[in-house]
PDB file of C-alpha atoms in Angstrom:
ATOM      1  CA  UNK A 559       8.535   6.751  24.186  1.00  0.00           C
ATOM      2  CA  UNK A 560       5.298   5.717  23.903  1.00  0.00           C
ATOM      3  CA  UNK A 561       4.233   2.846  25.977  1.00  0.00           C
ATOM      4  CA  UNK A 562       2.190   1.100  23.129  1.00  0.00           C
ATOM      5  CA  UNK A 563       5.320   0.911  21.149  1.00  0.00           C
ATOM      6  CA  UNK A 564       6.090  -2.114  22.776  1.00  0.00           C
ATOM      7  CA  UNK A 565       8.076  -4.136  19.693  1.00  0.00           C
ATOM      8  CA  UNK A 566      10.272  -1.042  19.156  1.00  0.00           C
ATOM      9  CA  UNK A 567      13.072  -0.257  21.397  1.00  0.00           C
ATOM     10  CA  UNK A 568      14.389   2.873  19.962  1.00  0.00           C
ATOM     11  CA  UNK A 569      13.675   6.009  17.960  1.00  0.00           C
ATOM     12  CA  UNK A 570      15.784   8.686  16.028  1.00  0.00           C
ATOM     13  CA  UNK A 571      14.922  11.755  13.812  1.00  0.00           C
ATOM     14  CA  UNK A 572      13.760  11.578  10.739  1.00  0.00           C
ATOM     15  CA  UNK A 573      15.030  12.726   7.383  1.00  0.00           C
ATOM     16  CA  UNK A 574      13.588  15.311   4.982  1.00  0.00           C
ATOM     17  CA  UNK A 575      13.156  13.985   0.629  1.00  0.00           C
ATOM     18  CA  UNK A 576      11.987  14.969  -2.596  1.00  0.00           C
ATOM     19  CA  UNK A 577       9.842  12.894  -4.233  1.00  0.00           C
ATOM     20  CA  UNK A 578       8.881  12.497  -8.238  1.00  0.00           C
ATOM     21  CA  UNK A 579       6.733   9.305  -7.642  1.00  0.00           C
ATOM     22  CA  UNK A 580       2.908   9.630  -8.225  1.00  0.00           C
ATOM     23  CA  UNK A 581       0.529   7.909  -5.615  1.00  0.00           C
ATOM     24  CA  UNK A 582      -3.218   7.108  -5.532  1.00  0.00           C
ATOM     25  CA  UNK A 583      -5.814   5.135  -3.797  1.00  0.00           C
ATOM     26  CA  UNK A 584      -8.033   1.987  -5.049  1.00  0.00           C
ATOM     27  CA  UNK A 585      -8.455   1.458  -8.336  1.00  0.00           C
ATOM     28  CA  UNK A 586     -10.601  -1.612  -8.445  1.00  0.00           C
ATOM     29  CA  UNK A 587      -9.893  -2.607 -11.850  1.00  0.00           C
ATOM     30  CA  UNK A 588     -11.006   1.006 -13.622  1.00  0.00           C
ATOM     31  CA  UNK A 589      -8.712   1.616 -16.632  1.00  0.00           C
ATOM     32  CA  UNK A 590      -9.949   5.126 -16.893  1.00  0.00           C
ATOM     33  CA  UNK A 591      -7.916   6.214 -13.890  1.00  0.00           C
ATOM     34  CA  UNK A 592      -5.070   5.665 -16.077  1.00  0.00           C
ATOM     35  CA  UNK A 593      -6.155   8.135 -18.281  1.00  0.00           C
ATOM     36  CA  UNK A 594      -5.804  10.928 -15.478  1.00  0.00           C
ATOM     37  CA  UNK A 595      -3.758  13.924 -16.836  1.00  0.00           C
ATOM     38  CA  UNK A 596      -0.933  13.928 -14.205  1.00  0.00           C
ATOM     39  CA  UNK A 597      -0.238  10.506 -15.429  1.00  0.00           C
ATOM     40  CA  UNK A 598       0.531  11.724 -19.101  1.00  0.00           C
ATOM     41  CA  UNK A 599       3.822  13.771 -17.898  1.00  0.00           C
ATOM     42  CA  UNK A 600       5.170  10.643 -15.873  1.00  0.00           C
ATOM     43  CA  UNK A 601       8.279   8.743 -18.270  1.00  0.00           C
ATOM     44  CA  UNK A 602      10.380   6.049 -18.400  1.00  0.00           C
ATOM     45  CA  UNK A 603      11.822   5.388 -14.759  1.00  0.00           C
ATOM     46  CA  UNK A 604       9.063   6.701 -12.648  1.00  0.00           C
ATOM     47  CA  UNK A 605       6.350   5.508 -10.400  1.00  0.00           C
ATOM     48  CA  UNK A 606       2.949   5.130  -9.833  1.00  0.00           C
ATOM     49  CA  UNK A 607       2.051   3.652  -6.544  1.00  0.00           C
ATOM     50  CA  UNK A 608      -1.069   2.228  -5.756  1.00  0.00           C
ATOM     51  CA  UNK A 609      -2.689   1.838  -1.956  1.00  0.00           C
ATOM     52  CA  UNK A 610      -4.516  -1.155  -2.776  1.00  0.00           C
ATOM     53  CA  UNK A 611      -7.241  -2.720  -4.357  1.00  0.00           C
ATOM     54  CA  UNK A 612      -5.551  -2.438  -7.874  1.00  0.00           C
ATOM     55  CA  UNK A 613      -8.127  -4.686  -9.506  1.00  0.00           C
ATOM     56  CA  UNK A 614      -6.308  -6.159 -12.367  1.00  0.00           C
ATOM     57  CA  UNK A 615      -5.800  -9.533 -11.114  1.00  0.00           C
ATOM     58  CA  UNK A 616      -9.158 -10.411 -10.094  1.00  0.00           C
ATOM     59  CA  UNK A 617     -10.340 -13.269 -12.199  1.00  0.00           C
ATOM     60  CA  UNK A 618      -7.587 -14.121 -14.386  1.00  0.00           C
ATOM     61  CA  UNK A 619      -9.656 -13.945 -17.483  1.00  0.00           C
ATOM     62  CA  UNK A 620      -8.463 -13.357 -21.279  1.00  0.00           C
ATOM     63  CA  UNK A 621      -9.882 -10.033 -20.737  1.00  0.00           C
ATOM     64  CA  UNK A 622      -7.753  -9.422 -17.930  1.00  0.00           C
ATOM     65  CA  UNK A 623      -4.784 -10.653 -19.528  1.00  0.00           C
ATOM     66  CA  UNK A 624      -5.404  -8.451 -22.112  1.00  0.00           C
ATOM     67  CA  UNK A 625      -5.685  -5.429 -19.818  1.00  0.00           C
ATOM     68  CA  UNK A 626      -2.777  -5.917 -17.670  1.00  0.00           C
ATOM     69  CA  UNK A 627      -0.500  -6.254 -21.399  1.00  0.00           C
ATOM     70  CA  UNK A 628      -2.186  -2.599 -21.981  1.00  0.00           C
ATOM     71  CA  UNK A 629      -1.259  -1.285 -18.685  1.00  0.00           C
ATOM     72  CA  UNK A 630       1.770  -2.613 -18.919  1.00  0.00           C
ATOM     73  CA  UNK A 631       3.283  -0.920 -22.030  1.00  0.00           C
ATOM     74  CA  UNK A 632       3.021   3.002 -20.233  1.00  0.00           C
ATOM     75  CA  UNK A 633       6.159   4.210 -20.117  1.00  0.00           C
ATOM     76  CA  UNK A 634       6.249   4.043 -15.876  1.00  0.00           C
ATOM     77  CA  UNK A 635       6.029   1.309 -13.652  1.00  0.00           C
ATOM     78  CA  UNK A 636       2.554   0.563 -11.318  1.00  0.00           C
ATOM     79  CA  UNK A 637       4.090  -0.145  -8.187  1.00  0.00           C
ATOM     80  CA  UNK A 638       0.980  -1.280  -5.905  1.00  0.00           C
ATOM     81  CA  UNK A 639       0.638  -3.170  -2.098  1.00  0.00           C
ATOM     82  CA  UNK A 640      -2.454  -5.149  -2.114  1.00  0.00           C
ATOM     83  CA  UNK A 641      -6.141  -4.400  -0.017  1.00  0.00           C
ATOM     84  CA  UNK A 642      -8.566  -5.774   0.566  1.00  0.00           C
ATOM     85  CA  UNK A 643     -10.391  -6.771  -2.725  1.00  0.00           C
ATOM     86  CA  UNK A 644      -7.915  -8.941  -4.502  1.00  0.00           C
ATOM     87  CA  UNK A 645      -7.649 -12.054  -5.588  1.00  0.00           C
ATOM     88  CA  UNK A 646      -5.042 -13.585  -3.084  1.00  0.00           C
ATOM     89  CA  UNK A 647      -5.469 -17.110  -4.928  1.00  0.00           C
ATOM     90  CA  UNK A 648      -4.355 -15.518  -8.035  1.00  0.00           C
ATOM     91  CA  UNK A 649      -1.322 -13.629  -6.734  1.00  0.00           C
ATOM     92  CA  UNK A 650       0.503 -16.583  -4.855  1.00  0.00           C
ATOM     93  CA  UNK A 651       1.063 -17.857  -8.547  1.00  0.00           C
ATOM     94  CA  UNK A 652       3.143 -15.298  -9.173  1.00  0.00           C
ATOM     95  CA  UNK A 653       7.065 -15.844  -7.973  1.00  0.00           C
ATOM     96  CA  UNK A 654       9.142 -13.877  -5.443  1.00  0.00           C
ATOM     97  CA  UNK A 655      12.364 -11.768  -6.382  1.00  0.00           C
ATOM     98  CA  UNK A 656      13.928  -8.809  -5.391  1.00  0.00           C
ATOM     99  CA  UNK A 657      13.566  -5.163  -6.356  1.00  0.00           C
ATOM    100  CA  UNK A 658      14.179  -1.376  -4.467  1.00  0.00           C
ATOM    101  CA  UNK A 659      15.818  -3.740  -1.678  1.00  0.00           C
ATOM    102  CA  UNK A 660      12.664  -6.045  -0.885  1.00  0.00           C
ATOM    103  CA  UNK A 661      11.336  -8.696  -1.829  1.00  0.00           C
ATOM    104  CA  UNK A 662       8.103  -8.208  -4.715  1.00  0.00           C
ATOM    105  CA  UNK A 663       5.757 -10.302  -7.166  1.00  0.00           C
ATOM    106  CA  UNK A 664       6.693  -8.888 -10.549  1.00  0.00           C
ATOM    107  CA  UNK A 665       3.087  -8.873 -12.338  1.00  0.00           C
ATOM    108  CA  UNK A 666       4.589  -7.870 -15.656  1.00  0.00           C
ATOM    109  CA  UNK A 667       8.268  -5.777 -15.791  1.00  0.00           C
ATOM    110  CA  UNK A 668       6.193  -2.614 -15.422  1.00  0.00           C
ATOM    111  CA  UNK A 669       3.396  -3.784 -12.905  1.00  0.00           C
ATOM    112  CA  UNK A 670       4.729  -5.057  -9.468  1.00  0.00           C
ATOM    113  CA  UNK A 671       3.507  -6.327  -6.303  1.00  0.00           C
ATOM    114  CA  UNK A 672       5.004  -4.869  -3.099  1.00  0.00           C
ATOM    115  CA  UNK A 673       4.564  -7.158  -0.354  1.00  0.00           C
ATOM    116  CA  UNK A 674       3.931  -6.580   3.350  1.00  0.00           C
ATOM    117  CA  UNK A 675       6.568  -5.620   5.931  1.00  0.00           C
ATOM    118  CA  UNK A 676       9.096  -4.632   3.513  1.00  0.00           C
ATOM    119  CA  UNK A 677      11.038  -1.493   3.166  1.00  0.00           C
ATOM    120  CA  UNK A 678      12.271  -0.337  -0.402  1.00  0.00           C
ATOM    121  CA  UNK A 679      14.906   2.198  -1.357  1.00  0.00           C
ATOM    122  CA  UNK A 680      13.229   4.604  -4.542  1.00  0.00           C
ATOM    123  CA  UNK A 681      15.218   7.097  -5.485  1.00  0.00           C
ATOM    124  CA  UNK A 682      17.202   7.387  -2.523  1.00  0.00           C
ATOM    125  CA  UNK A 683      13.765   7.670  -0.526  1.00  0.00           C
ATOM    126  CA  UNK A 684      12.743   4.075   1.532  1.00  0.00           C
ATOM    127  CA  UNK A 685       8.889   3.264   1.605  1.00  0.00           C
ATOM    128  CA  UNK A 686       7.365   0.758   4.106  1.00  0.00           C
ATOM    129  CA  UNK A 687       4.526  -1.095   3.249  1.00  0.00           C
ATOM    130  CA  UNK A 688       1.722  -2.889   4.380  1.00  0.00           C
ATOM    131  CA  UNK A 689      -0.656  -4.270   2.414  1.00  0.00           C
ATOM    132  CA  UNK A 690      -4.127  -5.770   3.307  1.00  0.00           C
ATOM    133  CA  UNK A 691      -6.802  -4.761   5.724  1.00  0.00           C
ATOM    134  CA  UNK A 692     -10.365  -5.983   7.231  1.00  0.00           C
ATOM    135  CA  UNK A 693     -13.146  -6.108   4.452  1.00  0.00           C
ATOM    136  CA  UNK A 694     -16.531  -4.337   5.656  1.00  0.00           C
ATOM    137  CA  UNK A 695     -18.274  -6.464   3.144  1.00  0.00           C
ATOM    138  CA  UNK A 696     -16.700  -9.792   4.407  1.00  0.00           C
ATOM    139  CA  UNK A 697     -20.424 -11.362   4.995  1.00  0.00           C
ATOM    140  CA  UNK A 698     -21.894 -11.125   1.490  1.00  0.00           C
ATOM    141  CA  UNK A 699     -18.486 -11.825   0.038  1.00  0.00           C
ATOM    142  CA  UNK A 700     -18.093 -15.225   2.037  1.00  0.00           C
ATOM    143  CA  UNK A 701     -21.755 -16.119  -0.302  1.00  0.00           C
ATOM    144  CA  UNK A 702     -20.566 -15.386  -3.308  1.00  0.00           C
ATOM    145  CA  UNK A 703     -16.945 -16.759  -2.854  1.00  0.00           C
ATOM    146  CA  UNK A 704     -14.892 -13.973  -2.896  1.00  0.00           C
ATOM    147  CA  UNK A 705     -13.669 -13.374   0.311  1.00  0.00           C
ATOM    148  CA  UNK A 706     -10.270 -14.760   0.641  1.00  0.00           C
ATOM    149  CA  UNK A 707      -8.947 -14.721   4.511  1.00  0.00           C
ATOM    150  CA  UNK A 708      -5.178 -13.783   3.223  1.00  0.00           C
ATOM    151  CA  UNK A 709      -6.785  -9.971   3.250  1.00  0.00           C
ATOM    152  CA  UNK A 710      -5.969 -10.274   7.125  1.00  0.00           C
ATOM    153  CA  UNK A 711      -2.248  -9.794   7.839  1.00  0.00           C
ATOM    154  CA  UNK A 712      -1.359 -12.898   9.987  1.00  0.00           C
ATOM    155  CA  UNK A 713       1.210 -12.019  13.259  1.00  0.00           C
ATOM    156  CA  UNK A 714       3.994 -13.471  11.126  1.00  0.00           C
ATOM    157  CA  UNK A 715       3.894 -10.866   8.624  1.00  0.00           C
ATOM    158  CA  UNK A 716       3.385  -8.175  11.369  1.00  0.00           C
ATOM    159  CA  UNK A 717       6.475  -9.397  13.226  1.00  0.00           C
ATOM    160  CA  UNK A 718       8.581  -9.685   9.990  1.00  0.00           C
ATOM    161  CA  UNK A 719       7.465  -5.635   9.521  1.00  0.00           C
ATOM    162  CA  UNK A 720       8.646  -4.952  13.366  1.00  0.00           C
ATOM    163  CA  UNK A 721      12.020  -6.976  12.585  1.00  0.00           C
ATOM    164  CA  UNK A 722      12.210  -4.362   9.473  1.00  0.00           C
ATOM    165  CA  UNK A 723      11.782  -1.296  10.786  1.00  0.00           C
ATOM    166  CA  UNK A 724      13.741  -2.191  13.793  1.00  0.00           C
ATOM    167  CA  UNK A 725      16.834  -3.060  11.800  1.00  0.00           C
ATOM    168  CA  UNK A 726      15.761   0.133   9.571  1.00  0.00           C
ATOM    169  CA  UNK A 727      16.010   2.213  13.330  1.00  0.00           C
ATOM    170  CA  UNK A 728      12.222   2.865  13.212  1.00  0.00           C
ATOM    171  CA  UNK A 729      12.822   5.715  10.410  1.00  0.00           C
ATOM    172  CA  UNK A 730      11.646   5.791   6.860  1.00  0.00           C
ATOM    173  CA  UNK A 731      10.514   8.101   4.563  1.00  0.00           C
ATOM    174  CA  UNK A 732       6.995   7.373   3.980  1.00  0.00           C
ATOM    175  CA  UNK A 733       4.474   4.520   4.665  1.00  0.00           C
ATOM    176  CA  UNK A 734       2.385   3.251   2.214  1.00  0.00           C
ATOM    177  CA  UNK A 735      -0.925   0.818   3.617  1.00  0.00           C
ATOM    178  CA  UNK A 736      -4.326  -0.209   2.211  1.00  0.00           C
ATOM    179  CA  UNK A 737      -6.111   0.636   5.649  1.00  0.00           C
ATOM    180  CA  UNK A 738      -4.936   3.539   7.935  1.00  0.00           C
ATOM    181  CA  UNK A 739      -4.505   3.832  11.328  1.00  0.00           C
ATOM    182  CA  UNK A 740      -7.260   4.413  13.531  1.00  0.00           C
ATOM    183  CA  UNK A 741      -6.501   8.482  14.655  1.00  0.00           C
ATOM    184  CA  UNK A 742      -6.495   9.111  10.718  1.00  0.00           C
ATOM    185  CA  UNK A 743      -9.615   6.883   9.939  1.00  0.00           C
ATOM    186  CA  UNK A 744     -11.554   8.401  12.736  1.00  0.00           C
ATOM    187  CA  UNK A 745     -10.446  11.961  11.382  1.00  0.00           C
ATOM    188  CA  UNK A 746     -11.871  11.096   7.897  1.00  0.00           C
ATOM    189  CA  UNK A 747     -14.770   8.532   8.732  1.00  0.00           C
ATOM    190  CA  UNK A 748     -15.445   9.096  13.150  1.00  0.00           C
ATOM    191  CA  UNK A 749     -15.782   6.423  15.035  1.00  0.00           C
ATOM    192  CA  UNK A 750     -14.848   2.957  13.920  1.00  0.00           C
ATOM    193  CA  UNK A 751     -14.153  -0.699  15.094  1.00  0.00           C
ATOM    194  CA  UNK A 752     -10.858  -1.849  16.767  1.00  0.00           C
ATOM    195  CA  UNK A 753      -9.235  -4.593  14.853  1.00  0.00           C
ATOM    196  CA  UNK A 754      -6.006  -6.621  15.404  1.00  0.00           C
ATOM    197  CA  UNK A 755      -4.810  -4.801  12.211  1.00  0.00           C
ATOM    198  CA  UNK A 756      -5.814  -1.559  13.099  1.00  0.00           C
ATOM    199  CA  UNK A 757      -3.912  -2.155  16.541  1.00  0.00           C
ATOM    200  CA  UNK A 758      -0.826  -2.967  14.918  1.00  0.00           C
ATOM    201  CA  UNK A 759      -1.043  -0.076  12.588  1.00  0.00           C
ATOM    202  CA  UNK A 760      -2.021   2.472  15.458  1.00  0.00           C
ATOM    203  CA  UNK A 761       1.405   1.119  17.153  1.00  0.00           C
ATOM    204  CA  UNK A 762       3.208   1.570  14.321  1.00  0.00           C
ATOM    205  CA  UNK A 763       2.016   4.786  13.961  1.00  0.00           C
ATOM    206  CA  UNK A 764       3.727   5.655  17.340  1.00  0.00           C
ATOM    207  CA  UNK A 765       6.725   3.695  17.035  1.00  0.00           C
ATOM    208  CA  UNK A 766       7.882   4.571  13.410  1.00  0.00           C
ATOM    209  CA  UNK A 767       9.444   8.115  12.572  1.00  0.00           C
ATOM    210  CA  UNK A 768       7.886   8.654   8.544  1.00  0.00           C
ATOM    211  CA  UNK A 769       7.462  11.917   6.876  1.00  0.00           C
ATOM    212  CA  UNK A 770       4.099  10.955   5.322  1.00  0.00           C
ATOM    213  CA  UNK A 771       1.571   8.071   5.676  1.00  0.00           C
ATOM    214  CA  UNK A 772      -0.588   7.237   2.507  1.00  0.00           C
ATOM    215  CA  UNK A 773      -3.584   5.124   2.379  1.00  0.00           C
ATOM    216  CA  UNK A 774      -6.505   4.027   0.479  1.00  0.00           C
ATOM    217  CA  UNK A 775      -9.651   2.119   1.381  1.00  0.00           C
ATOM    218  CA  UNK A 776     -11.656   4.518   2.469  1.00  0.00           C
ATOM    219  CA  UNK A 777     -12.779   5.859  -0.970  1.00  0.00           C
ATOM    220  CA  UNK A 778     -11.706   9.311   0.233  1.00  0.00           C
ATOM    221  CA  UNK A 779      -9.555  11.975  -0.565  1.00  0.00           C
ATOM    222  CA  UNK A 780      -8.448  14.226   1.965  1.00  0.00           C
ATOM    223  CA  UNK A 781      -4.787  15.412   3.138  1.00  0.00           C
ATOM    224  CA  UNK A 782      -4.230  15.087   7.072  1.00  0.00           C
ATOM    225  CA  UNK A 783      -1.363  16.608   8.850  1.00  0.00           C
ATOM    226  CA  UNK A 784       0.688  13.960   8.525  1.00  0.00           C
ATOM    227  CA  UNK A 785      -1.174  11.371   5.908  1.00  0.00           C
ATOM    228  CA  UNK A 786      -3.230  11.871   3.019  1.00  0.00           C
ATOM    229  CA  UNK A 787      -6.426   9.288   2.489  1.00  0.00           C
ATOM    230  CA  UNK A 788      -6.813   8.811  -1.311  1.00  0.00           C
ATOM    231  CA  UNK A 789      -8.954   7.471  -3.787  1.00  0.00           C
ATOM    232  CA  UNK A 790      -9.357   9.163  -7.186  1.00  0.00           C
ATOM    233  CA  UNK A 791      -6.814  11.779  -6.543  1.00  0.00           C
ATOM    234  CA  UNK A 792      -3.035  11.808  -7.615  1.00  0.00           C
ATOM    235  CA  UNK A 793      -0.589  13.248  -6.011  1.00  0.00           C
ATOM    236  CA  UNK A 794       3.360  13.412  -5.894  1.00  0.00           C
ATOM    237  CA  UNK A 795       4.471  11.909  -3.119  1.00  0.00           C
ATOM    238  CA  UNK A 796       6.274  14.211  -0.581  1.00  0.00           C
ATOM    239  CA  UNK A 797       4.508  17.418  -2.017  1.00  0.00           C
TER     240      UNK A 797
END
């Protein structure tokens, strides 16, 4: 075992799936994306997971409203963890219940909120995810008042994902984050700063046994070995 795993105490192998689900990076609020032709075959029942920055629940405007109402009659579900560009002020009005085993903020019945540290059971496959991340624009943001420190997973949430996965044996199917790790950013952007977040992820990394890690944030497509940076692309997860 690795010796920066130190939260997990064991490890086991992990198990092959299929997946149907669709999966793409930020969106930042661009209705177009949902115009993409892979999303046209996608019906009643199925996903579409988003790594972050969805960008519908920014300012809580009429518009808005009106936008999310039109998202929300597609035929799928918009399944999404949140980055680094939302309004955090916004989403705590929204209540906490239970779907796919975890706990979620249900936007609208076909747009929900998957929260950090939680593992959910989709079609027989179980996703972790991990929302959030460290804003490169934090400075200007802070002037104009839209910087909201909730971006930055606090050590509570991070243990609540280690008591998770531990209980889960370290094994799930796939990983779903805003930011990646820091061997898979480095591979698609070199050499960038350590954070507390990217330490816990880089542990996690070690420690967890996953099929395939997807991320956004980087404004990036490219498949990795083992994870696959997104941003405009759409791909079926597993595939």
């Amino acid at each position: 075992m690795d010796k920066s795993c130190r939260h997990f105490p064991t490890k086991y192998a992990v198990k092959a799936g299929v997946w149907m689900i669709c999966i793409t990076g930020d969106i930042h609020g661009e209705y177009a994306r949902f115009e993409h032709k892979k999303l046209k075959s996608l019906k009643e029942g199925d996903c579409l997971i988003v790594c972050g920055d969805f960008g519908f629940l920014w300012n809580d405007s009429p518009q808005e409203r009106a936008m999310l109402k039109k998202i929300s009659e597609r035929r799928y579900r918009i399944l999404f963890v949140d980055g680094t560009h939302e309004n955090f002020a916004l989403l705590k009005r929204y209540p906490v219940s239970e779907l796919y085993g975890g706990r979620v903020q249900k936007i609208t019945d076909h747009i929900i909120h998957l929260l950090r540290g939680e593992i959910y059971t989709i079609e027989g496959h179980t996703f972790f995810t991990f929302g959030g991340g460290d804003s490169t624009d934090k400075d200007f943001r802070l002037d104009n008042g839209t910087w909201y420190c909730e971006e930055q997973p606090s050590p509570a949430e991070m243990a609540y994902a280690v008591r998770n996965l531990t209980a889960a044996g370290r094994q799930v199917d796939y990983i779903v984050t805003h930011q990646p790790a820091m061997k898979e950013r480095a591979l698609v952007e070199g050499i960038v700063p350590r954070t507390p977040l990217t330490d816990f992820l880089d542990e996690l990394s070690h420690a967890v046994r996953y099929e395939r890690w997807y991320f956004g944030s980087l404004h990036k497509n490219k498949r990795l070995p083992h994870a696959h940076s997104l941003f405009t692309d759409i791909v079926t997860v597993g595939k």
